Amino acid sequence: MSSFFLLLQNVHDIVHVFPMKSNYSDPKLFTGGVDINSWSKLSKKEKMEALNKDWYIYYSFRNPKTGKLVRQTNIKGGVNRYKDKRTRYHLLKVLKQSLEIVLQEGFNPYKDNETLVEHLQNKIDGMTSKTKKSTLVTTVVESTPQKQIETTISEAFKLALELKEKAMAASSFIRYKSRINIFKKWLLENEFKEKDDIDCITKKTVIKYLNSILLNSSSRNRNNSRTDIASFFQILEDNDLIKENFVKKINVLRSSPTRNKTYKPIEIEEIFDYLKSNDPLLFLYVQLVSYNVLRPIEVCRLKIGDIDLEDKKLYVRAKNQPVKIKIIPSILLKELPNLSQFDKKDFLFTSSGIGGKWEATENSKRDFFTKRFKKVKDSLGLGVEYGLYSFRHTFITIMYREMAKTMSPYEVKSKLMLITGHATMTALEKYLRDIDAVLPEDYSKLLIKND
């Protein structure tokens, strides 16, 4: 830290009120050519460009000969050695307040036969005792300003959760909030306090926490926690509460993901026959997952007003966008009941039947049908690797392989994207690999050795 900054800081601490002069302009801050109040809205490139420029204080003083205000030498005070906005801006504000004090006190660069630095030192010498002067010299040479707490752990967690809640679906936010609060609880149990600065949490702290999860559960759970904590710290970085999101630099461990297994044709036939006879409500639920390739939770979100039987359209609140329009294929259209007697705000599925109110969270609704389907699995001898999601995997696989008989792989995936709702070809290709939808032709001839 420059001695010039410390001189101004000492003046700021000692001097309180001086009479105003009108022969100078108010000191202003140059912060890299951007509006500092809109910092959080800037792109990373714009922030870097601003930080690559010198930040300083500028002001003008009236020339006694011409009577005009003349721009004085910019005051940087050593702040540009810091590469983050928060530190630079904080130091410049302190410098600005101190400069205003000495200008109010009467410093005149045209009359005083001394530099601003000399003026500051002489003023402090006149205001302090010999003991304090000795302390000041030591301070100027050796000390640095004491760091002040700007954002507490409690404030940071509260803000991040409030902002995240506005950006996430309710079902996703429940899991997110749970993981973040578990992390906060761990911090408080490990000698952190809610009033500590959020900067006290380091990369090493997060790694230690993630290791504790790994030792007590699985690499998958550890990776999921890492993802949510990284998202949490990204909010803090975006709102300029921390310098950088160091959690992104923490490695992701390799894990073996569990997925719902696709059904064999004979299993689909048996399940559908069973549902037709024993559970018509669940059968319609399964048909929506199968024929419209919806996720189970998306079926739970459907309301009567989301189904346009006349135009054969389905309005789905999907995972990756607020509302997605899908066609209702004729194979499903003929299975849908008459919905005209229901209120458009009613849910399509309830715990008691088709159409009505259902006061429950989306996760609770999905769990209701998951448990209901478990009875079907138990009666047919299907294992835990099968679930409601398996129908989506199965019918996407069926469509892919059927189209692949007459189309090129690119054509198949282009048409399939419109059905599945994947945002990119890359995302669809990864999904197809994960569910083993794409299989090679019989390659026996490659294994036969020709004489």
CSV table of N, CA and C in Angstrom, one decimal, residues 16 57 87 94 143 156 173 219-220 222 289 302 306 313 377 385 389 422 436:
chain,number,residue,atom,x,y,z
A,16,HIS,N,-12.4,16.4,10.8
A,16,HIS,CA,-13.8,16.1,10.7
A,16,HIS,C,-14.5,17.2,9.8
A,57,ILE,N,-8.4,9.3,-9.1
A,57,ILE,CA,-9.3,10.4,-8.7
A,57,ILE,C,-8.8,11.6,-9.5
A,87,THR,N,-11.7,-4.1,-4.2
A,87,THR,CA,-10.6,-3.5,-3.5
A,87,THR,C,-10.3,-2.1,-4.0
A,94,VAL,N,-12.1,5.9,-0.2
A,94,VAL,CA,-11.4,6.4,1.0
A,94,VAL,C,-10.5,7.6,0.6
A,143,SER,N,2.7,-0.5,7.8
A,143,SER,CA,1.4,-1.1,8.0
A,143,SER,C,0.6,-1.1,6.8
A,156,ALA,N,-24.5,-13.2,2.7
A,156,ALA,CA,-24.2,-13.8,1.4
A,156,ALA,C,-25.1,-15.0,1.1
A,173,PHE,N,-35.3,-25.9,-6.8
A,173,PHE,CA,-34.8,-25.1,-5.7
A,173,PHE,C,-34.9,-25.8,-4.4
A,219,SER,N,-19.3,-40.5,-4.7
A,219,SER,CA,-18.7,-39.5,-5.6
A,219,SER,C,-19.8,-38.7,-6.3
A,220,ARG,N,-20.9,-39.4,-6.6
A,220,ARG,CA,-22.0,-38.7,-7.3
A,220,ARG,C,-22.6,-37.6,-6.4
A,222,ARG,N,-21.2,-36.2,-4.0
A,222,ARG,CA,-20.1,-35.2,-3.8
A,222,ARG,C,-20.1,-34.2,-5.0
A,289,VAL,N,-46.0,-40.2,-20.8
A,289,VAL,CA,-44.5,-40.3,-20.7
A,289,VAL,C,-44.0,-41.0,-21.9
A,302,LEU,N,-48.9,-30.8,-15.8
A,302,LEU,CA,-50.0,-30.5,-16.8
A,302,LEU,C,-51.3,-30.1,-16.1
A,306,ASP,N,-53.7,-26.8,-20.5
A,306,ASP,CA,-52.5,-27.1,-21.2
A,306,ASP,C,-52.7,-28.0,-22.4
A,313,LYS,N,-52.5,-29.9,-29.6
A,313,LYS,CA,-51.3,-29.3,-29.0
A,313,LYS,C,-51.2,-29.6,-27.5
A,377,LYS,N,-44.6,-52.9,-10.7
A,377,LYS,CA,-43.3,-53.6,-10.9
A,377,LYS,C,-43.2,-54.9,-10.0
A,385,GLU,N,-34.1,-51.2,-11.2
A,385,GLU,CA,-33.5,-50.5,-12.3
A,385,GLU,C,-34.5,-50.0,-13.3
A,389,TYR,N,-39.4,-43.3,-15.6
A,389,TYR,CA,-38.5,-42.6,-16.6
A,389,TYR,C,-38.1,-43.6,-17.7
A,422,HIS,N,-34.7,-31.8,-27.0
A,422,HIS,CA,-33.3,-31.5,-26.7
A,422,HIS,C,-33.0,-30.2,-27.4
A,436,ASP,N,-28.2,-46.1,-24.7
A,436,ASP,CA,-27.9,-47.2,-25.7
A,436,ASP,C,-28.9,-47.4,-26.8
